[in-house]
Amino acid sequence: MTFSWTPHRFSGGALALDVANSVVLRNDPERRIDRFADPATMDTFPSGANAHGEERALFGPLEPVEERARAGLVRLREAIDRHFRAEVLGTGKPALLADLLDAISATLRISGERPRALDTATARSALMLLSRPEPERLKICPNCNWLFLDRSRNRSRAWCDMAVCGNRVKASRHYRRNRAETQP
């Protein structure tokens, strides 16, 4: 089975969130899919981010992570997810922030000489997210559980991607409503 990085995979609104969202069904151990578990898929992520990522103009054309830095990128990804997910849920702790800052620091020490490498750009994106003046714009999609930035004017965006998650939720609601009306 081949995998491609489609625009939906980059609906987080920030490179750091798109990297965190590279784990599908994160909270379901039986169905969880880590897209970075396959080094070849991890290597194709930068080209997808270059084509579809919201922050592509900030970092220039991204390059794959060096083999020696792969574990560091995964560590950074997990620290990003833990910290920002806890912030959205209102359960943030200084220790989670410290873990994220440690992962950012370690990443920049290893790959700082390669500013276009995915891990370097992800660390910089995470730092930018930490300094956002409006943390309430960070949300969790109620359908897929991905993290995303709500850039709508009135902060009313409900799903990471209306074309995928929004349509799925609306179709499911429509199906349940019609089914309830037709059953005796």
mmCIF file of C-alpha atoms in Angstrom:
data_model
loop_
_atom_site.group_PDB
_atom_site.id
_atom_site.type_symbol
_atom_site.label_atom_id
_atom_site.label_comp_id
_atom_site.label_asym_id
_atom_site.label_seq_id
_atom_site.Cartn_x
_atom_site.Cartn_y
_atom_site.Cartn_z
ATOM 1 C CA MET A 1 0.000 0.000 0.000
ATOM 2 C CA THR A 2 1.431 3.356 -0.994
ATOM 3 C CA PHE A 3 0.914 6.479 1.033
ATOM 4 C CA SER A 4 0.857 10.066 -0.158
ATOM 5 C CA TRP A 5 0.958 13.312 1.771
ATOM 6 C CA THR A 6 -2.283 14.971 0.640
ATOM 7 C CA PRO A 7 -3.430 18.504 1.558
ATOM 8 C CA HIS A 8 -5.609 17.061 4.363
ATOM 9 C CA ARG A 9 -2.462 15.747 6.085
ATOM 10 C CA PHE A 10 -1.316 19.362 6.453
ATOM 11 C CA SER A 11 -4.452 20.864 7.966
ATOM 12 C CA GLY A 12 -2.804 21.684 11.308
ATOM 13 C CA GLY A 13 -1.918 25.207 10.238
ATOM 14 C CA ALA A 14 1.668 24.990 11.526
ATOM 15 C CA LEU A 15 4.510 22.648 10.634
ATOM 16 C CA ALA A 16 4.912 21.554 14.263
ATOM 17 C CA LEU A 17 1.254 20.518 14.418
ATOM 18 C CA ASP A 18 1.409 18.755 11.046
ATOM 19 C CA VAL A 19 4.379 16.751 12.338
ATOM 20 C CA ALA A 20 2.492 15.938 15.564
ATOM 21 C CA ASN A 21 -0.457 14.826 13.430
ATOM 22 C CA SER A 22 1.717 12.293 11.609
ATOM 23 C CA VAL A 23 0.337 9.800 14.125
ATOM 24 C CA VAL A 24 -3.147 8.785 13.029
ATOM 25 C CA LEU A 25 -5.647 7.649 15.682
ATOM 26 C CA ARG A 26 -3.084 8.445 18.373
ATOM 27 C CA ASN A 27 -5.415 7.512 21.247
ATOM 28 C CA ASP A 28 -6.532 4.168 19.802
ATOM 29 C CA PRO A 29 -3.707 1.651 20.361
ATOM 30 C CA GLU A 30 -5.316 -1.000 18.152
ATOM 31 C CA ARG A 31 -5.749 1.253 15.118
ATOM 32 C CA ARG A 32 -2.907 3.753 15.679
ATOM 33 C CA ILE A 33 -0.717 4.447 12.630
ATOM 34 C CA ASP A 34 2.650 6.175 12.998
ATOM 35 C CA ARG A 35 3.488 7.555 9.552
ATOM 36 C CA PHE A 36 7.093 8.151 10.655
ATOM 37 C CA ALA A 37 7.615 4.489 11.613
ATOM 38 C CA ASP A 38 8.565 3.908 7.979
ATOM 39 C CA PRO A 39 11.759 5.875 7.168
ATOM 40 C CA ALA A 40 10.725 6.169 3.505
ATOM 41 C CA THR A 41 7.440 7.828 4.486
ATOM 42 C CA MET A 42 9.284 10.141 6.887
ATOM 43 C CA ASP A 43 11.608 11.082 4.018
ATOM 44 C CA THR A 44 8.656 12.086 1.812
ATOM 45 C CA PHE A 45 7.046 14.305 4.466
ATOM 46 C CA PRO A 46 9.143 17.384 3.537
ATOM 47 C CA SER A 47 7.962 17.297 -0.085
ATOM 48 C CA GLY A 48 4.350 17.122 1.125
ATOM 49 C CA ALA A 49 4.957 20.019 3.512
ATOM 50 C CA ASN A 50 6.610 21.969 0.694
ATOM 51 C CA ALA A 51 3.499 21.506 -1.433
ATOM 52 C CA HIS A 52 0.731 21.789 1.168
ATOM 53 C CA GLY A 53 2.055 23.114 4.502
ATOM 54 C CA GLU A 54 0.762 26.411 5.854
ATOM 55 C CA GLU A 55 4.236 27.586 6.903
ATOM 56 C CA ARG A 56 6.058 26.577 3.710
ATOM 57 C CA ALA A 57 7.044 30.165 2.912
ATOM 58 C CA LEU A 58 8.626 30.661 6.361
ATOM 59 C CA PHE A 59 11.208 27.903 6.132
ATOM 60 C CA GLY A 60 11.865 27.559 2.415
ATOM 61 C CA PRO A 61 11.977 24.159 0.741
ATOM 62 C CA LEU A 62 12.249 21.566 3.491
ATOM 63 C CA GLU A 63 14.712 18.685 3.307
ATOM 64 C CA PRO A 64 14.489 15.214 4.851
ATOM 65 C CA VAL A 65 15.941 14.532 8.281
ATOM 66 C CA GLU A 66 19.366 12.962 8.437
ATOM 67 C CA GLU A 67 19.295 9.339 9.531
ATOM 68 C CA ARG A 68 21.118 10.144 12.782
ATOM 69 C CA ALA A 69 18.425 12.700 13.681
ATOM 70 C CA ARG A 70 15.302 10.580 13.075
ATOM 71 C CA ALA A 71 14.854 9.536 16.714
ATOM 72 C CA GLY A 72 15.214 13.169 17.772
ATOM 73 C CA LEU A 73 12.446 14.219 15.378
ATOM 74 C CA VAL A 74 10.139 11.565 16.837
ATOM 75 C CA ARG A 75 11.012 12.719 20.367
ATOM 76 C CA LEU A 76 10.272 16.313 19.340
ATOM 77 C CA ARG A 77 7.001 15.263 17.699
ATOM 78 C CA GLU A 78 5.816 13.524 20.860
ATOM 79 C CA ALA A 79 6.810 16.470 23.075
ATOM 80 C CA ILE A 80 4.916 18.852 20.757
ATOM 81 C CA ASP A 81 1.811 16.692 20.919
ATOM 82 C CA ARG A 82 1.905 16.206 24.696
ATOM 83 C CA HIS A 83 2.459 19.883 25.476
ATOM 84 C CA PHE A 84 -0.011 21.466 23.064
ATOM 85 C CA ARG A 85 -2.706 18.827 23.581
ATOM 86 C CA ALA A 86 -2.495 19.403 27.346
ATOM 87 C CA GLU A 87 -2.706 23.160 26.808
ATOM 88 C CA VAL A 88 -5.889 22.799 24.753
ATOM 89 C CA LEU A 89 -7.403 20.483 27.363
ATOM 90 C CA GLY A 90 -6.447 22.840 30.196
ATOM 91 C CA THR A 91 -4.136 20.291 31.803
ATOM 92 C CA GLY A 92 -0.810 21.877 30.846
ATOM 93 C CA LYS A 93 2.068 21.501 33.275
ATOM 94 C CA PRO A 94 5.463 23.186 33.487
ATOM 95 C CA ALA A 95 7.112 19.756 33.132
ATOM 96 C CA LEU A 96 5.501 19.277 29.692
ATOM 97 C CA LEU A 97 6.791 22.665 28.612
ATOM 98 C CA ALA A 98 10.256 21.779 29.924
ATOM 99 C CA ASP A 99 10.184 18.500 27.979
ATOM 100 C CA LEU A 100 9.221 20.368 24.812
ATOM 101 C CA LEU A 101 11.955 22.958 25.306
ATOM 102 C CA ASP A 102 14.490 20.164 25.930
ATOM 103 C CA ALA A 103 13.426 18.408 22.715
ATOM 104 C CA ILE A 104 13.639 21.674 20.761
ATOM 105 C CA SER A 105 17.070 22.413 22.183
ATOM 106 C CA ALA A 106 18.388 18.915 21.437
ATOM 107 C CA THR A 107 17.044 19.089 17.885
ATOM 108 C CA LEU A 108 18.625 22.457 17.205
ATOM 109 C CA ARG A 109 21.963 21.283 18.589
ATOM 110 C CA ILE A 110 21.990 18.264 16.281
ATOM 111 C CA SER A 111 20.613 19.794 13.102
ATOM 112 C CA GLY A 112 21.022 23.531 13.582
ATOM 113 C CA GLU A 113 23.511 23.692 10.739
ATOM 114 C CA ARG A 114 20.799 22.471 8.366
ATOM 115 C CA PRO A 115 18.119 25.185 8.623
ATOM 116 C CA ARG A 116 15.947 23.565 5.949
ATOM 117 C CA ALA A 117 15.969 20.119 7.508
ATOM 118 C CA LEU A 118 12.523 18.994 8.669
ATOM 119 C CA ASP A 119 13.598 18.610 12.283
ATOM 120 C CA THR A 120 15.135 22.105 12.457
ATOM 121 C CA ALA A 121 12.082 23.716 10.859
ATOM 122 C CA THR A 122 9.755 21.749 13.155
ATOM 123 C CA ALA A 123 11.656 22.968 16.219
ATOM 124 C CA ARG A 124 11.409 26.563 14.979
ATOM 125 C CA SER A 125 7.693 26.125 14.262
ATOM 126 C CA ALA A 126 7.136 24.815 17.794
ATOM 127 C CA LEU A 127 8.932 27.860 19.217
ATOM 128 C CA MET A 128 6.676 30.110 17.148
ATOM 129 C CA LEU A 129 3.606 28.277 18.492
ATOM 130 C CA LEU A 130 4.824 28.753 22.047
ATOM 131 C CA SER A 131 5.024 32.499 21.506
ATOM 132 C CA ARG A 132 1.548 32.914 19.954
ATOM 133 C CA PRO A 133 -0.435 35.651 21.661
ATOM 134 C CA GLU A 134 -3.748 33.805 21.173
ATOM 135 C CA PRO A 135 -3.470 30.269 22.588
ATOM 136 C CA GLU A 136 -7.258 29.804 22.304
ATOM 137 C CA ARG A 137 -6.788 29.422 18.548
ATOM 138 C CA LEU A 138 -5.204 26.013 19.131
ATOM 139 C CA LYS A 139 -7.852 23.261 19.031
ATOM 140 C CA ILE A 140 -8.333 19.500 18.810
ATOM 141 C CA CYS A 141 -10.493 18.125 15.990
ATOM 142 C CA PRO A 142 -13.476 16.303 17.535
ATOM 143 C CA ASN A 143 -13.463 13.770 14.690
ATOM 144 C CA CYS A 144 -9.828 12.692 14.207
ATOM 145 C CA ASN A 145 -8.245 14.179 17.355
ATOM 146 C CA TRP A 146 -5.588 16.106 15.405
ATOM 147 C CA LEU A 147 -4.259 19.410 16.662
ATOM 148 C CA PHE A 148 -4.936 22.476 14.501
ATOM 149 C CA LEU A 149 -4.857 26.260 14.538
ATOM 150 C CA ASP A 150 -8.198 27.984 14.128
ATOM 151 C CA ARG A 151 -7.368 30.943 11.893
ATOM 152 C CA SER A 152 -11.011 31.878 11.298
ATOM 153 C CA ARG A 153 -11.927 35.447 12.117
ATOM 154 C CA ASN A 154 -14.401 34.527 14.862
ATOM 155 C CA ARG A 155 -12.557 31.427 16.149
ATOM 156 C CA SER A 156 -15.448 29.165 15.146
ATOM 157 C CA ARG A 157 -13.631 26.504 13.138
ATOM 158 C CA ALA A 158 -14.681 23.126 14.507
ATOM 159 C CA TRP A 159 -12.696 20.592 12.442
ATOM 160 C CA CYS A 160 -9.142 20.276 11.248
ATOM 161 C CA ASP A 161 -10.428 19.986 7.671
ATOM 162 C CA MET A 162 -14.014 20.673 6.671
ATOM 163 C CA ALA A 163 -13.685 18.621 3.477
ATOM 164 C CA VAL A 164 -12.708 15.487 5.393
ATOM 165 C CA CYS A 165 -13.609 15.542 9.086
ATOM 166 C CA GLY A 166 -16.430 18.064 8.794
ATOM 167 C CA ASN A 167 -18.105 16.132 6.004
ATOM 168 C CA ARG A 168 -17.720 12.827 7.861
ATOM 169 C CA VAL A 169 -19.362 14.206 10.982
ATOM 170 C CA LYS A 170 -22.165 15.863 9.032
ATOM 171 C CA ALA A 171 -22.797 12.738 6.933
ATOM 172 C CA SER A 172 -22.885 10.566 10.055
ATOM 173 C CA ARG A 173 -25.315 12.951 11.747
ATOM 174 C CA HIS A 174 -27.516 12.986 8.621
ATOM 175 C CA TYR A 175 -27.479 9.165 8.433
ATOM 176 C CA ARG A 176 -28.444 8.796 12.107
ATOM 177 C CA ARG A 177 -31.219 11.384 11.801
ATOM 178 C CA ASN A 178 -32.699 9.757 8.664
ATOM 179 C CA ARG A 179 -32.420 6.309 10.150
ATOM 180 C CA ALA A 180 -34.223 7.401 13.322
ATOM 181 C CA GLU A 181 -37.048 8.917 11.260
ATOM 182 C CA THR A 182 -37.591 5.747 9.183
ATOM 183 C CA GLN A 183 -37.583 3.245 12.060
ATOM 184 C CA PRO A 184 -40.892 2.520 13.790
#
